[in-house]
Short mmCIF file of C-alpha atoms in Angstrom, two decimals:
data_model
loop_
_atom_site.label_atom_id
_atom_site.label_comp_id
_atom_site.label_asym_id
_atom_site.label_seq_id
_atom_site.Cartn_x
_atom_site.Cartn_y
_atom_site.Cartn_z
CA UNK A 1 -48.71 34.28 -29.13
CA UNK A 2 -44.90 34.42 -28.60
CA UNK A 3 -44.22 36.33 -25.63
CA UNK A 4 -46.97 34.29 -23.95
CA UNK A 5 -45.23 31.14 -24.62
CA UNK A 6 -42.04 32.33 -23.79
CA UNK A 7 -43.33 33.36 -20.42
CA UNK A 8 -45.46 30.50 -19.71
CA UNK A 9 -43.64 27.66 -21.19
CA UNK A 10 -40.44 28.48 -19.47
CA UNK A 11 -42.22 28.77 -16.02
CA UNK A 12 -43.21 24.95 -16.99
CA UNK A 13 -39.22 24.20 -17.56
CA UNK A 14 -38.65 25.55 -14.26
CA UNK A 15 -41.58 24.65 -11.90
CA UNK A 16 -42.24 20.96 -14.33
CA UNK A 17 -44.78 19.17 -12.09
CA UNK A 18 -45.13 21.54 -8.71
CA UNK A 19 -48.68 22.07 -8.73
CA UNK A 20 -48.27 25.75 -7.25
CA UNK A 21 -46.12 26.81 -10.30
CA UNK A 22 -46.33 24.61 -13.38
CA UNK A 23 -48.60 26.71 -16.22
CA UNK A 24 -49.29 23.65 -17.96
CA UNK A 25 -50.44 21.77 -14.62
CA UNK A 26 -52.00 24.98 -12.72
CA UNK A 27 -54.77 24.87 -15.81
CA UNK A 28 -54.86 21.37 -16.06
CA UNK A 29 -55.99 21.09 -12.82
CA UNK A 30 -57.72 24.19 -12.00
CA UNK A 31 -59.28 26.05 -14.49
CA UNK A 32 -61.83 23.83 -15.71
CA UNK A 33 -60.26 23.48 -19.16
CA UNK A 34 -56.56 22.23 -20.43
CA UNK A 35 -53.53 24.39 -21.79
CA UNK A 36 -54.88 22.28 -24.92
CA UNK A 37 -58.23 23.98 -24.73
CA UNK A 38 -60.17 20.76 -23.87
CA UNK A 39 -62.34 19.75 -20.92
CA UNK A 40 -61.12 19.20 -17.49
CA UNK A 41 -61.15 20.85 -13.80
CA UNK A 42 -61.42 19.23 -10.94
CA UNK A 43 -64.53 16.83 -9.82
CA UNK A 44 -66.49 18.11 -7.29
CA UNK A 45 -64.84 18.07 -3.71
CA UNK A 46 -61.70 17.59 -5.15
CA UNK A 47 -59.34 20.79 -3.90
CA UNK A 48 -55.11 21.37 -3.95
CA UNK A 49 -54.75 19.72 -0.54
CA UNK A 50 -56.32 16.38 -2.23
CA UNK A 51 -54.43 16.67 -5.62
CA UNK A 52 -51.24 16.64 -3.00
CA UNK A 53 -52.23 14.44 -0.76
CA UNK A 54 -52.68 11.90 -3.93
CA UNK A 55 -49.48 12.97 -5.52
CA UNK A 56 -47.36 11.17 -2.08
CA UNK A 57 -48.92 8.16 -3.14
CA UNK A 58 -48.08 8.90 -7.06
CA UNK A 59 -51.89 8.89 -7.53
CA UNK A 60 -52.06 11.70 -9.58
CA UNK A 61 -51.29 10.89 -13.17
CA UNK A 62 -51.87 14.55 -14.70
CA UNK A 63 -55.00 12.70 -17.28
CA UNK A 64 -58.45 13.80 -18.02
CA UNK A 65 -60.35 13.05 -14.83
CA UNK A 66 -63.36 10.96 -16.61
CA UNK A 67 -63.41 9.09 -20.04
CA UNK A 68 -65.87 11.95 -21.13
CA UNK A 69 -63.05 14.38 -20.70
CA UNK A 70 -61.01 12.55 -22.99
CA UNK A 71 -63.39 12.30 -25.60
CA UNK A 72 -63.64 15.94 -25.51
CA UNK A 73 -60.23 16.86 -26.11
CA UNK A 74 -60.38 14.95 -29.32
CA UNK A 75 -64.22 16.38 -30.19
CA UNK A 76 -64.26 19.77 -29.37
CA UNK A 77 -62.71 21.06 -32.04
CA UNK A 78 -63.95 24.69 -31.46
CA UNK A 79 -62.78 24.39 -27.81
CA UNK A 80 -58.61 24.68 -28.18
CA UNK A 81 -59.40 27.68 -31.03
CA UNK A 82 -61.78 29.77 -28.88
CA UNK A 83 -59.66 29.58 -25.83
CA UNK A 84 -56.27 31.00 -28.21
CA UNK A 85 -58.85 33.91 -29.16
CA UNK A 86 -59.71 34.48 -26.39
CA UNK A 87 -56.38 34.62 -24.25
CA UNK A 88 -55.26 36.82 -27.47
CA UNK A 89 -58.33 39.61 -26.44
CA UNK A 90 -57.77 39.69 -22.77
CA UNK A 91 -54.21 40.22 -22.94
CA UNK A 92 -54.37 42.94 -25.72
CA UNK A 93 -57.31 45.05 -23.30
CA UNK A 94 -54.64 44.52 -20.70
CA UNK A 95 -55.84 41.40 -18.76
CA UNK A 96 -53.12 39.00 -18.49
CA UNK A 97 -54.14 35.34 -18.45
CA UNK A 98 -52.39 32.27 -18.24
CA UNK A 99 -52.91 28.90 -20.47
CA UNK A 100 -56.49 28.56 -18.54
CA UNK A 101 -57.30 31.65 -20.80
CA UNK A 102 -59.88 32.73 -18.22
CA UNK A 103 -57.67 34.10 -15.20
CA UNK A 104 -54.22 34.49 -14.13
CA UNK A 105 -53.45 31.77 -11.64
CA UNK A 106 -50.19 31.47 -11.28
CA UNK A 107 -48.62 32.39 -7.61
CA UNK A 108 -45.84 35.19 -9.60
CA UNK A 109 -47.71 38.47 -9.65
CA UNK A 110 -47.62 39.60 -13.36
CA UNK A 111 -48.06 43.15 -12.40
CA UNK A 112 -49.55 46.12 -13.99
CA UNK A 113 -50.49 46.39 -17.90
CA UNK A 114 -49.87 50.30 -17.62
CA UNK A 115 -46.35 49.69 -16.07
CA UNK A 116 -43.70 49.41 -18.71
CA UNK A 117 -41.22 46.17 -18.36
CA UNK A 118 -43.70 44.09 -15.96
CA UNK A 119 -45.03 41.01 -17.49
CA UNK A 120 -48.96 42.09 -18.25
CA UNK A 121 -47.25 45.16 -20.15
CA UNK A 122 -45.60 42.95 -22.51
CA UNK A 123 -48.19 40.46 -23.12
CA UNK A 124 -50.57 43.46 -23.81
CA UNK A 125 -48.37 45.14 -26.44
CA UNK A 126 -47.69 41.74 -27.75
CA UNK A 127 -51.14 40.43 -28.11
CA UNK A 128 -51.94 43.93 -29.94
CA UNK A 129 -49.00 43.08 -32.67
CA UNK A 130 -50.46 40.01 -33.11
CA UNK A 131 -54.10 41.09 -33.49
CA UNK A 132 -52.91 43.98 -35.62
CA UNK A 133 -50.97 41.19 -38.00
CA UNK A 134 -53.01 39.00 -38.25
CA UNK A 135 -56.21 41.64 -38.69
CA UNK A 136 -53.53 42.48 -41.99
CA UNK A 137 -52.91 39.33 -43.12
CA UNK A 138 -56.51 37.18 -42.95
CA UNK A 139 -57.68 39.53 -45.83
CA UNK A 140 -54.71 40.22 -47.59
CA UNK A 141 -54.80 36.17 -47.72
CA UNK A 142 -58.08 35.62 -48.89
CA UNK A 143 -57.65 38.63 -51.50
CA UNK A 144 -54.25 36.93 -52.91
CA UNK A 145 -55.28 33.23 -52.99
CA UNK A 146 -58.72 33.02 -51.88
CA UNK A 147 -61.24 32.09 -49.31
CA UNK A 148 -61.19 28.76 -50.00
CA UNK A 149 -57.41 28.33 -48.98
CA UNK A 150 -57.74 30.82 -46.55
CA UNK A 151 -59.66 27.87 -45.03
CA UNK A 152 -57.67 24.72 -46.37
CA UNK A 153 -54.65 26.53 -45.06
CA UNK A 154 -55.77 28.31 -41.77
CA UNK A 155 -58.93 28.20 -40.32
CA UNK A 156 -59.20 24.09 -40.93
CA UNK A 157 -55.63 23.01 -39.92
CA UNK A 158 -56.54 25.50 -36.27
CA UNK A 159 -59.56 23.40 -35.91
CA UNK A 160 -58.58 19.65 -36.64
CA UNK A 161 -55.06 19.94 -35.95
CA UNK A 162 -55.16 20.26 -31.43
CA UNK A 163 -56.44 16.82 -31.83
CA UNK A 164 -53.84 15.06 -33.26
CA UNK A 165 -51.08 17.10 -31.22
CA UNK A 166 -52.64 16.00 -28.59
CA UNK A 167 -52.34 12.66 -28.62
CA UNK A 168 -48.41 13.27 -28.78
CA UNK A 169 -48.34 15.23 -25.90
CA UNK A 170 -50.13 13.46 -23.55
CA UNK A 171 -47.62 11.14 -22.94
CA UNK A 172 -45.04 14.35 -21.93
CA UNK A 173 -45.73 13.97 -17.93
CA UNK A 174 -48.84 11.48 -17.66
CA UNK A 175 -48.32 9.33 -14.92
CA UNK A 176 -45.20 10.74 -13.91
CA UNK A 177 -43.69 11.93 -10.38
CA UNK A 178 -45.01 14.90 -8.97
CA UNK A 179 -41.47 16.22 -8.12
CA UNK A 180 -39.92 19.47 -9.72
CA UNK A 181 -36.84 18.92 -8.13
CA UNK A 182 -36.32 15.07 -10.20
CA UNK A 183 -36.00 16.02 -14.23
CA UNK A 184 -35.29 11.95 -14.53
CA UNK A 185 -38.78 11.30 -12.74
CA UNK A 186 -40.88 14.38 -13.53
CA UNK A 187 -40.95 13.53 -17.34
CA UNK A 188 -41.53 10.77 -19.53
CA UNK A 189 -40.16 9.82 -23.06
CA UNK A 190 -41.95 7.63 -25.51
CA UNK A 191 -40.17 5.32 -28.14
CA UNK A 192 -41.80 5.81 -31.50
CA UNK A 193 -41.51 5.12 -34.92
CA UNK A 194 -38.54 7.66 -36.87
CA UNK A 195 -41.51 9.38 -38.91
CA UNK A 196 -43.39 10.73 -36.32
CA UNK A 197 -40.69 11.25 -34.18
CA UNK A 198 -39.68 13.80 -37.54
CA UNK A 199 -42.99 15.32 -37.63
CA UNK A 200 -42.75 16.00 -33.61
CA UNK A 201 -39.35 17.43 -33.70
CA UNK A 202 -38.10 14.33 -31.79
CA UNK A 203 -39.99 15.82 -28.57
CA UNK A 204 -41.19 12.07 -28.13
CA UNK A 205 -37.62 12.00 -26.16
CA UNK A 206 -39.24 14.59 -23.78
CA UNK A 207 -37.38 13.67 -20.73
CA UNK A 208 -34.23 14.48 -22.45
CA UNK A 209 -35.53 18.12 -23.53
CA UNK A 210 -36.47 19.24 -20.18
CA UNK A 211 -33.40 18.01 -18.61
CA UNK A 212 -30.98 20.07 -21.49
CA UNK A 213 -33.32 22.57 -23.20
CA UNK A 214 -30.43 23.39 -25.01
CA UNK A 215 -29.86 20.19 -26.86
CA UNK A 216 -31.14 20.81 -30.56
CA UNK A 217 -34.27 18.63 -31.46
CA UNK A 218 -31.62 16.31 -33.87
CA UNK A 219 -29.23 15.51 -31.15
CA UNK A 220 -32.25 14.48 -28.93
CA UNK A 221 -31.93 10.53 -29.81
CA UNK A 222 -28.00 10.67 -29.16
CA UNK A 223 -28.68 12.53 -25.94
CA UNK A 224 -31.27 9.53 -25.10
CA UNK A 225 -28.72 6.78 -25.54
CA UNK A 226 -27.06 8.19 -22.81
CA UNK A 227 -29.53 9.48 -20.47
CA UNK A 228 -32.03 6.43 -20.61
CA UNK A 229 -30.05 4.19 -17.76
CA UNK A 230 -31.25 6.57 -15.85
CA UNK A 231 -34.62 7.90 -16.71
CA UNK A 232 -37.89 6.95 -14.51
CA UNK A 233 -40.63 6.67 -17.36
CA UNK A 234 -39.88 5.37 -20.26
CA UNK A 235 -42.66 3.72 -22.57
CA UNK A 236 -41.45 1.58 -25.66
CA UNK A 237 -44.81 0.93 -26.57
CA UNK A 238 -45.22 4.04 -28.58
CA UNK A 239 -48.27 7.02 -28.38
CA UNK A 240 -50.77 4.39 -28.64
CA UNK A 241 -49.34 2.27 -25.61
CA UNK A 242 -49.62 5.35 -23.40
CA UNK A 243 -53.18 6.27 -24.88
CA UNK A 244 -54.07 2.58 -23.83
CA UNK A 245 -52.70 2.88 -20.19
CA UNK A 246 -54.51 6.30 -19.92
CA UNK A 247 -57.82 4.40 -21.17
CA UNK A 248 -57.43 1.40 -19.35
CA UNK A 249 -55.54 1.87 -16.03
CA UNK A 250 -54.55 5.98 -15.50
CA UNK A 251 -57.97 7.32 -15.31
CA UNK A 252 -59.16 4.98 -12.96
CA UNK A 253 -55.93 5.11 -11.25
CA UNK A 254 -56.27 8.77 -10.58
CA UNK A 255 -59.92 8.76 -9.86
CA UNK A 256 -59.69 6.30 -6.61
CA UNK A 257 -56.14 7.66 -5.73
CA UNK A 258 -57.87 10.95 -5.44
CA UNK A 259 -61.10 9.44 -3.61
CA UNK A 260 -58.80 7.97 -1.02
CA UNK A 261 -57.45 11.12 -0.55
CA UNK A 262 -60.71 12.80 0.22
CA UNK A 263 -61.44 9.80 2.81
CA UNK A 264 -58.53 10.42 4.40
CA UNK A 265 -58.58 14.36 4.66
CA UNK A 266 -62.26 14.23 5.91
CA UNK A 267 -61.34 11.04 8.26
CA UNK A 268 -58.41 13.65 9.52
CA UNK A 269 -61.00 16.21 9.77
CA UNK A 270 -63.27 14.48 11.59
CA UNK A 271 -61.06 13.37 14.21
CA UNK A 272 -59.62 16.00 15.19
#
């Protein structure tokens, strides 16, 4: 809901990669399940110190952990829906949660839902609106055109539709540096073909929007003409290039980078 995203998604602008601050990364990590709503957490023995200790050696690439987790995010079709729901409940009953939907993570205290101005007080009252509108308009829908496109229109799109998003926005900071301070590094863009580069609101050219938020999506291309000398992660090879890498090279990647980094925190451990 809006004021959620506002708050959430410009804490990601800020704090893009730092694993203590990022939204986006803080769930994808952490919680057990993505800001998308699909499977992921952390294998077992796998903490912040290792995530960090594999980030120096670029060894994170923010990807599902197994090849199971990425066939969930594209087959749990219930999961991205439930978790909207029910980050929408908590927050109206005055229990602010974060894009984990199951706890507030993040290191900024969002203070007290009874306390007018803090954070939790305006994602309560927010939530409530939107519960309250859209309690109004699912009938008032179905009464006017039916349950049928109530469905086609709604319910169906909310079900099928995290899928294909998805696999656009995996590419935003897979395999990319694990430094907030380097927009150039932290980010990637992905060349792709003009029509779904429409559909996406050119957001393929992702590094660009994070470095000037305030470029309008249009202008995006021209302000990649410029900017692309320069940029760290770049992949001409379109969505499916970077779905490939994931498949064949970034899971695995990730999975012994963060291995190594458990041998060598235990080996640390152990002598001293």
């Amino acid at each position: 809901f809006y004021y959620h995203e506002l708050l959430l998604h410009k804490e990601h602008h800020v704090y893009t990669q730092n694993i203590q601050r990022d939204p986006e990364l803080i769930a994808e990590i952490f919680a057990n399940s993505s800001y998308a709503g699909g499977a992921s957490g952390l294998p077992e023995g796998i903490d912040i110190n290792t995530i960090i200790a594999a980030g120096k050696i670029n060894g994170y690439r923010k990807v599902p952990h197994t090849y199971n987790q990425y066939l969930l995010r594209y087959l749990d079709l219930w999961g991205y829906l439930k978790a909207k729901f029910i980050k929408l409940i908590l927050c109206a009953l005055g229990t602010p949660v974060d894009y984990s939907s199951k706890e507030w993570l993040l290191p900024v205290n969002p203070g007290s839902p009874s306390l007018r101005g803090t954070p939790a007080h305006r994602l309560k009252i927010d939530a409530r609106h939107q519960l309250i509108i859209t309690l109004f308009l699912i009938p008032s829908f179905a009464i006017c055109f039916g349950v049928d496109s109530l469905f086609l229109i709604w319910l169906l799109p909310a079900l099928v539709g995290p899928a294909p998003l998805y696999f656009c926005q995996l590419h935003e900071h897979a395999a990319c540096d694990l430094d907030p301070q380097n927009g150039l590094a932290n980010t990637r863009t992905t060349i792709t073909n003009p029509i779904i580069a429409f559909v996406m609101w050119n957001m393929n050219f992702h590094a660009e929007h994070h470095l000037y938020t305030t470029i309008p999506f249009h202008n995006l291309p021209k302000a990649h003409s410029y900017l692309r000398p320069h940029l760290k992660h770049i992949s001409t090879d379109g969505y499916i290039g970077v779905h490939l890498k994931t498949l064949r090279y970034w899971i695995s990647d990730q999975r012994d980078a963060l291995q190594s980094a458990v041998n060598n925190i235990t080996n640390k451990k152990r002598a001293e």
